[in-house]
mmCIF file of C-alpha atoms in Angstrom:
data_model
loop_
_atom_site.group_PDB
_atom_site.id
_atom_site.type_symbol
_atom_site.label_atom_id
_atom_site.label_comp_id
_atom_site.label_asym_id
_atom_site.label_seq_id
_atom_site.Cartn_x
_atom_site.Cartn_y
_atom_site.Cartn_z
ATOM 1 C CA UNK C 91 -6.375 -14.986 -15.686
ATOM 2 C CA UNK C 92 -9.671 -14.642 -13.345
ATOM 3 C CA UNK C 93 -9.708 -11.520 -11.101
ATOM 4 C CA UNK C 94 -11.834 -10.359 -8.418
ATOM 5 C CA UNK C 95 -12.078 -7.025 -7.580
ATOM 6 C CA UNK C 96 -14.099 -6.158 -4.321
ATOM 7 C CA UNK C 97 -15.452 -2.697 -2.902
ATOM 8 C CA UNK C 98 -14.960 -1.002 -0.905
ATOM 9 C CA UNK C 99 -11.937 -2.828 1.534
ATOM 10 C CA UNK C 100 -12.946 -1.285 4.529
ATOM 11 C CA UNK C 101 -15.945 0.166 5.296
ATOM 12 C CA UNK C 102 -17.076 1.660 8.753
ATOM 13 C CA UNK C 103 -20.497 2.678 9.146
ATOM 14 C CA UNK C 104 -23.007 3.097 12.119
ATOM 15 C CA UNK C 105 -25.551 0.109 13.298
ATOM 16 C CA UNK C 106 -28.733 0.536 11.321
ATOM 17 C CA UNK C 107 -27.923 1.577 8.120
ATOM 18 C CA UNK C 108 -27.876 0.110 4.910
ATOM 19 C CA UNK C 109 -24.778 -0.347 2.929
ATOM 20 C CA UNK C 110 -23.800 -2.632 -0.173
ATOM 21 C CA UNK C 111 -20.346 -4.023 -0.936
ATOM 22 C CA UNK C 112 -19.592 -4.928 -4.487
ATOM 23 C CA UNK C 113 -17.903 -7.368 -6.279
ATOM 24 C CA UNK C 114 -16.860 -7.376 -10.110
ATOM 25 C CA UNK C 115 -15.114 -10.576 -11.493
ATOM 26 C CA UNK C 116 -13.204 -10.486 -15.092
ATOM 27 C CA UNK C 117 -14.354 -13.572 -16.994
ATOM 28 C CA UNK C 118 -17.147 -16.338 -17.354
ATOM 29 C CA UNK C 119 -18.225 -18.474 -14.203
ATOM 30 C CA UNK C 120 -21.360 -19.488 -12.846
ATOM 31 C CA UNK C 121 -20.384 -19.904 -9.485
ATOM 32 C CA UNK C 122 -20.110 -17.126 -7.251
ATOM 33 C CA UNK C 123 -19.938 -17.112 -3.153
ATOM 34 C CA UNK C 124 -20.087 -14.714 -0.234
ATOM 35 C CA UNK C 125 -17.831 -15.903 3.233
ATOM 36 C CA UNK C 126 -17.342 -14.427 6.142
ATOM 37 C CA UNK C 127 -13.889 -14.183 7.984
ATOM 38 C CA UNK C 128 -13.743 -13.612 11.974
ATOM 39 C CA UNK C 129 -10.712 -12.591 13.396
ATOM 40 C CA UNK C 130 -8.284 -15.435 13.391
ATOM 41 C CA UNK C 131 -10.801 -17.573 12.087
ATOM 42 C CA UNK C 132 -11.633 -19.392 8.788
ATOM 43 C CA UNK C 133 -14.616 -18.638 6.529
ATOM 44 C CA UNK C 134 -17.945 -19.199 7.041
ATOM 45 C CA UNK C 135 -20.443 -19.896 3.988
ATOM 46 C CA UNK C 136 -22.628 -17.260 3.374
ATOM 47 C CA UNK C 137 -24.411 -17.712 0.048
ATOM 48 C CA UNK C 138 -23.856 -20.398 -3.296
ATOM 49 C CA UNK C 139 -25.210 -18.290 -6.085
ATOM 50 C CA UNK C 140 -25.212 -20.214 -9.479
ATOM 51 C CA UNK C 141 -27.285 -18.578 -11.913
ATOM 52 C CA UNK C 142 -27.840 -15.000 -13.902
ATOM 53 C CA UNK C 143 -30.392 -13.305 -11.518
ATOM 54 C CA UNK C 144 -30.234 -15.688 -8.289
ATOM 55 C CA UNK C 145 -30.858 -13.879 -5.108
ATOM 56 C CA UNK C 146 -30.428 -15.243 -1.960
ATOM 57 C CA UNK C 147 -31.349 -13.801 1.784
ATOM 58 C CA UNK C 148 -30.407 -14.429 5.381
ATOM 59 C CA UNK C 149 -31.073 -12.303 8.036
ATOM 60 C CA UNK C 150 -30.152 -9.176 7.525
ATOM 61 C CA UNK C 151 -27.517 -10.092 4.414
ATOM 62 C CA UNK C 152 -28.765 -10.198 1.298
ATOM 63 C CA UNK C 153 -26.119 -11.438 -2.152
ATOM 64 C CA UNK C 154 -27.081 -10.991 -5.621
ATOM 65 C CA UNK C 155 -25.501 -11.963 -8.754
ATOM 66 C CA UNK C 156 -26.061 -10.656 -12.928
ATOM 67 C CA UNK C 157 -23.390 -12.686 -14.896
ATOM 68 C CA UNK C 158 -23.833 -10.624 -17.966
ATOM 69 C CA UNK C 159 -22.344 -7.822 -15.948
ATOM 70 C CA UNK C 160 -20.086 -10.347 -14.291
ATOM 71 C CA UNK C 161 -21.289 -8.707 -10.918
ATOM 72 C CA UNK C 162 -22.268 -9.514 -7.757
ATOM 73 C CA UNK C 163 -23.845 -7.885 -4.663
ATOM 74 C CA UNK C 164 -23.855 -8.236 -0.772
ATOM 75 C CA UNK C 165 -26.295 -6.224 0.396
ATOM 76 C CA UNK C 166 -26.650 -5.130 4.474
ATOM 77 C CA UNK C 167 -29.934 -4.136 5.918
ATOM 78 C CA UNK C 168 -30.189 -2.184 9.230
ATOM 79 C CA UNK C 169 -26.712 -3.470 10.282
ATOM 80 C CA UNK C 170 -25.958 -4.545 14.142
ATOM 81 C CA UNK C 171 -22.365 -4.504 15.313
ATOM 82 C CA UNK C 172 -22.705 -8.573 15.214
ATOM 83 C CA UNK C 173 -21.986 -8.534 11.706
ATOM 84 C CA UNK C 174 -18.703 -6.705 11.692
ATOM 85 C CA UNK C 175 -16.391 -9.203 9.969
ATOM 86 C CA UNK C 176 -13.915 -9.521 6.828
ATOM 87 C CA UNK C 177 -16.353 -10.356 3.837
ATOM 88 C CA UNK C 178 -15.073 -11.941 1.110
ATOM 89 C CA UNK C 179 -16.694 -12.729 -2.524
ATOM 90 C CA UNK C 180 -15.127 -16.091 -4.747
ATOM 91 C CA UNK C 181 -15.672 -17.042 -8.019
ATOM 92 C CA UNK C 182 -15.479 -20.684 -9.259
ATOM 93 C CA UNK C 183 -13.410 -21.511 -12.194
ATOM 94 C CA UNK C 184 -12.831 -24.355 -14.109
ATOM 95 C CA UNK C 185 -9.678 -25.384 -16.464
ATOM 96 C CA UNK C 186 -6.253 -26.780 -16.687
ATOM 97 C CA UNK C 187 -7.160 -29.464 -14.129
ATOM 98 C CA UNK C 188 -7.944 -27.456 -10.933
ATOM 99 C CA UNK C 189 -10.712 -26.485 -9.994
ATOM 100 C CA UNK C 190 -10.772 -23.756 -7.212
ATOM 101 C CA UNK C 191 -11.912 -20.534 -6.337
ATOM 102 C CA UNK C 192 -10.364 -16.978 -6.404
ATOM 103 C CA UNK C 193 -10.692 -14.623 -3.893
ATOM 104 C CA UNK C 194 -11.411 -11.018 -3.770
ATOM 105 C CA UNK C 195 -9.110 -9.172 -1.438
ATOM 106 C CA UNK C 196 -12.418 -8.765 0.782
ATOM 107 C CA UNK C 197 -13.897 -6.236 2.512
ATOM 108 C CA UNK C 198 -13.328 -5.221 6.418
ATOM 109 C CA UNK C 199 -16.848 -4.061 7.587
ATOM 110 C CA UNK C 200 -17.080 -2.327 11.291
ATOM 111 C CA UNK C 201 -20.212 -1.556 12.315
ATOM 112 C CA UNK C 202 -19.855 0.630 15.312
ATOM 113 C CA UNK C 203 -22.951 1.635 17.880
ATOM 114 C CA UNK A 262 -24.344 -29.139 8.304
ATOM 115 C CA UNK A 263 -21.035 -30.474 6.918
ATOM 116 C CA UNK A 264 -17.747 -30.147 8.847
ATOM 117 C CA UNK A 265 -14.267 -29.843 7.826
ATOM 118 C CA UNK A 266 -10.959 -30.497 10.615
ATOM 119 C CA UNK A 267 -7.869 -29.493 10.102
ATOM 120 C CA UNK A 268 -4.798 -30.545 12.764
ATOM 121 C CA UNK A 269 -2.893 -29.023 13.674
ATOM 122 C CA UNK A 270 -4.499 -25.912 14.598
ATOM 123 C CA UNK A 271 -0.942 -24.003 15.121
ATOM 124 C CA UNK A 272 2.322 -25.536 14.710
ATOM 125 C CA UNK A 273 5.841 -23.550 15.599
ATOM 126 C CA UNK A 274 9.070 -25.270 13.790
ATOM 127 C CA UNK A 275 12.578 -24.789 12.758
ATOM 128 C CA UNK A 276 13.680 -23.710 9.637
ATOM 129 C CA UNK A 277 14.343 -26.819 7.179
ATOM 130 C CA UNK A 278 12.081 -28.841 9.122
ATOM 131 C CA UNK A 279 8.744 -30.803 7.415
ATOM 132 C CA UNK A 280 5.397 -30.227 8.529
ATOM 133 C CA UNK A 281 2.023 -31.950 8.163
ATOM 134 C CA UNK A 282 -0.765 -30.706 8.317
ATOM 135 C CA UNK A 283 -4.398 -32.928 8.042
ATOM 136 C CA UNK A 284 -7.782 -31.879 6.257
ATOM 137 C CA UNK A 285 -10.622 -34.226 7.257
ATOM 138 C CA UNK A 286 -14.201 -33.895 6.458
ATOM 139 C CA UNK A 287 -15.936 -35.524 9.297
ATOM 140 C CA UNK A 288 -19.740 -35.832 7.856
ATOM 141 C CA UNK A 289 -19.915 -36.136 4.052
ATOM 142 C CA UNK A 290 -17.191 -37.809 1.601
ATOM 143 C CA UNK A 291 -14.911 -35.329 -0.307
ATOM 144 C CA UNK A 292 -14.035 -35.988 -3.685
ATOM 145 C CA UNK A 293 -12.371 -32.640 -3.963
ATOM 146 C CA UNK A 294 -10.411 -30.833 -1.236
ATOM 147 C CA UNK A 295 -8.504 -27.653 -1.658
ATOM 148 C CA UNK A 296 -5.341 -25.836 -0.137
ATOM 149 C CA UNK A 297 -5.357 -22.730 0.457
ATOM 150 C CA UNK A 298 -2.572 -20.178 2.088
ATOM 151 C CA UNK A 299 -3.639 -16.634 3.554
ATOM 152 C CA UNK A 300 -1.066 -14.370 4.581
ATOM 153 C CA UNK A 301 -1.993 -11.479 7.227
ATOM 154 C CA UNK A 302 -4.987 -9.074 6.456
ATOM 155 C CA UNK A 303 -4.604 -10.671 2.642
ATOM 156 C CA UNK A 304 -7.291 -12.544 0.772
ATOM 157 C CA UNK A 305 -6.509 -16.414 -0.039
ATOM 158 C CA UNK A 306 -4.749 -17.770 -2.366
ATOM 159 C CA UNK A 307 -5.712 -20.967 -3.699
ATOM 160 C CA UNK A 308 -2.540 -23.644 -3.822
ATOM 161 C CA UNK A 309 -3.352 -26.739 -5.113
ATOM 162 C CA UNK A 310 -6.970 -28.801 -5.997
ATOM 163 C CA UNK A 311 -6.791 -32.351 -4.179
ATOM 164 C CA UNK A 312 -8.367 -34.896 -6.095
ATOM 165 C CA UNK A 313 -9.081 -38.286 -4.374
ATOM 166 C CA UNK A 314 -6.698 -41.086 -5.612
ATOM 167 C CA UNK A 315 -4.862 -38.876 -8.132
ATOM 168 C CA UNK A 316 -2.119 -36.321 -7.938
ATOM 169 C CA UNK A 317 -2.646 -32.860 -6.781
ATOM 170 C CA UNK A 318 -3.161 -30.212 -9.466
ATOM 171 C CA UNK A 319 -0.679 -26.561 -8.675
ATOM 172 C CA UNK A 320 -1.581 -23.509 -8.871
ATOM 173 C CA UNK A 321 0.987 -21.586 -11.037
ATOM 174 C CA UNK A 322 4.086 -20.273 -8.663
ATOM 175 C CA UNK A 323 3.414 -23.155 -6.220
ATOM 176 C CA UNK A 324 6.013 -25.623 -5.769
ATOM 177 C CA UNK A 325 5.009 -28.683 -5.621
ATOM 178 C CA UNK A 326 8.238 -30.500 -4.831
ATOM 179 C CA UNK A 327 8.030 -28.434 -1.938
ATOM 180 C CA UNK A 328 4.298 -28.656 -1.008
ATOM 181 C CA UNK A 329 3.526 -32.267 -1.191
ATOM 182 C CA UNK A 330 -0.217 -32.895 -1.125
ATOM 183 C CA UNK A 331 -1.699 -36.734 -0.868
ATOM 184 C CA UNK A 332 -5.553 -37.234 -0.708
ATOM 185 C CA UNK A 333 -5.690 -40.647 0.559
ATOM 186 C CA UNK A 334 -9.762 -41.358 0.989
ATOM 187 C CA UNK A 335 -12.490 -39.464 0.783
ATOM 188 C CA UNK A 336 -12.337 -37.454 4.155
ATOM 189 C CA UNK A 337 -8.504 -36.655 4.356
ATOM 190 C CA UNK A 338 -6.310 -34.814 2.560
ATOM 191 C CA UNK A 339 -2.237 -34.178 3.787
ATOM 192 C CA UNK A 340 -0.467 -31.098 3.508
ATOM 193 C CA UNK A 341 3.314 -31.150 3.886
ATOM 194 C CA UNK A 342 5.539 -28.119 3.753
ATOM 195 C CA UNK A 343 8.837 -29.563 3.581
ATOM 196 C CA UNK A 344 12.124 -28.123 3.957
ATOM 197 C CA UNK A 345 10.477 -25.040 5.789
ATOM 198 C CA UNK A 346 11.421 -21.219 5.600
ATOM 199 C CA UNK A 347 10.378 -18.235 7.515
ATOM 200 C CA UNK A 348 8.507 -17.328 4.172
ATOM 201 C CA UNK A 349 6.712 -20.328 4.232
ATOM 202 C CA UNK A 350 5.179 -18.858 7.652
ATOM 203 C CA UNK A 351 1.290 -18.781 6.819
ATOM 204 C CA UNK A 352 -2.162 -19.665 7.525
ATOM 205 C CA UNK A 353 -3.373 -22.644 5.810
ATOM 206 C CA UNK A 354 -6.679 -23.410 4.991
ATOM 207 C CA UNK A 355 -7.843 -26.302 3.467
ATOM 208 C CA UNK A 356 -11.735 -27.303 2.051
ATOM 209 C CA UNK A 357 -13.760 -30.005 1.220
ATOM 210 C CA UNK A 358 -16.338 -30.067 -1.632
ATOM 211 C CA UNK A 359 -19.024 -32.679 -1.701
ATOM 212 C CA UNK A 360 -21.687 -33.565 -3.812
ATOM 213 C CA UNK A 361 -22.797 -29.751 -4.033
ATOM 214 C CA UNK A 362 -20.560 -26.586 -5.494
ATOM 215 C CA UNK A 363 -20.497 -25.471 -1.765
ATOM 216 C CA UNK A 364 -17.215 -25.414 -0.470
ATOM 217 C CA UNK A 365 -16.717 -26.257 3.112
ATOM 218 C CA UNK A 366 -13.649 -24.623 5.062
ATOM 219 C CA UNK A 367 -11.325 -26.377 7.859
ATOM 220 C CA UNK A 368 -10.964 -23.622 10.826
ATOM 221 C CA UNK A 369 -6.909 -23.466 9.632
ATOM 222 C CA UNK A 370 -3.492 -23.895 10.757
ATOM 223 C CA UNK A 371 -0.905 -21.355 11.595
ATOM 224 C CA UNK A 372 2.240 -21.679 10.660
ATOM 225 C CA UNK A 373 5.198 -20.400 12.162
ATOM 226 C CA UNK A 374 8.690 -20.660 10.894
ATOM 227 C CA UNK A 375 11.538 -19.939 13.017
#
């Protein structure tokens, strides 16, 4: 059975800093993904990240991924309180027919003034 | 960039009613749509892989005589919870999967069980 683990699951911290949330999954996949979760809201696509090494960058977010350590990073530069959300890492999996993604239990990031 | 529908967005019913719930993708052609349920402050929980023109595929623990899924073309996919319980009270998110490994989400539907 595929887990995802995520850490931290809630994480305050001031705007400006730097922070990094973490995400460790248990078995084989090449497909790993970053969303974010509003309030109330569905998820929005962060980042795809498909291969041992891929990095990927927007704005001030930054995901990484080593599938020999079946890890992968989300990475926060100089946060602003826009980016206070529910973040949530998903690994692809394939077998037995379906075809779908597990969730970590995601991470609640408030970044206060 | 691609867009995913679901309606309704909230639906309030009584218990052992049915409810439907549609997953369109308005811009690109799904072969592959998913169900998902999140319950409050909880991650997702994937419920069943839609396959266009073929029977749904369950996640283990998810009824399927219960939660009847039919993926008619390649831009809709049906949710119904029949026979609805309080329990069954959720948010349900469904997305669509194109040519890419990107998976597109629907903004959700809450469901509310009296």
């Amino acid at each position: 059975e595929l887990k995802v683990e995520q850490n931290p699951l809630f994480l305050s911290m001031q705007e400006g800093k730097n922070y990094t949330i973490y995400c460790n999954y248990s078995t084989t996949s090449d497909r790993l993904y970053w969303y974010r979760q509003d309030p109330g809201k569905s998820l929005e696509s962060l980042f795809v990240l498909l291969s041992n090494g891929a990095v990927k960058q927007e704005g001030r977010l930054m995901a990484s991924l080593d599938t020999k350590a079946r890890l992968s990073t989300l990475h926060i530069t100089a946060a602003v309180h826009d980016l206070s959300a529910t973040y949530f890492c998903a690994v692809g999996y394939s077998g037995g027919g379906a075809d779908g993604l597990t969730f970590g239990k995601g991470t609640h990031l408030i970044i206060q003034p | 960039g691609a867009v995913v529908s679901q309606h309704p967005s909230r639906v309030i019913c009584k218990s052992g009613t049915s409810v439907k719930i549609e997953c369109r993708s308005l811009d690109f052609q799904a072969t592959t749509m998913f169900w998902y349920r999140q319950f409050p402050k909880q991650s997702l929980m994937l419920m069943a892989t839609s396959n266009e023109g073929s029977k749904a595929t369950y996640e283990q623990g998810v009824e399927k005589d219960k939660f009847l899924i039919n993926h008619a073309s390649l831009t809709l996919s049906t949710l119904t919870v029949t026979s609805a319980h309080p329990e069954d009270s959720s948010f349900y998110i469904c997305s669509a999967r194109g040519q890419g490994e990107t998976q597109y989400f629907g903004p959700g539907t809450r469901l509310l069980v009296l």
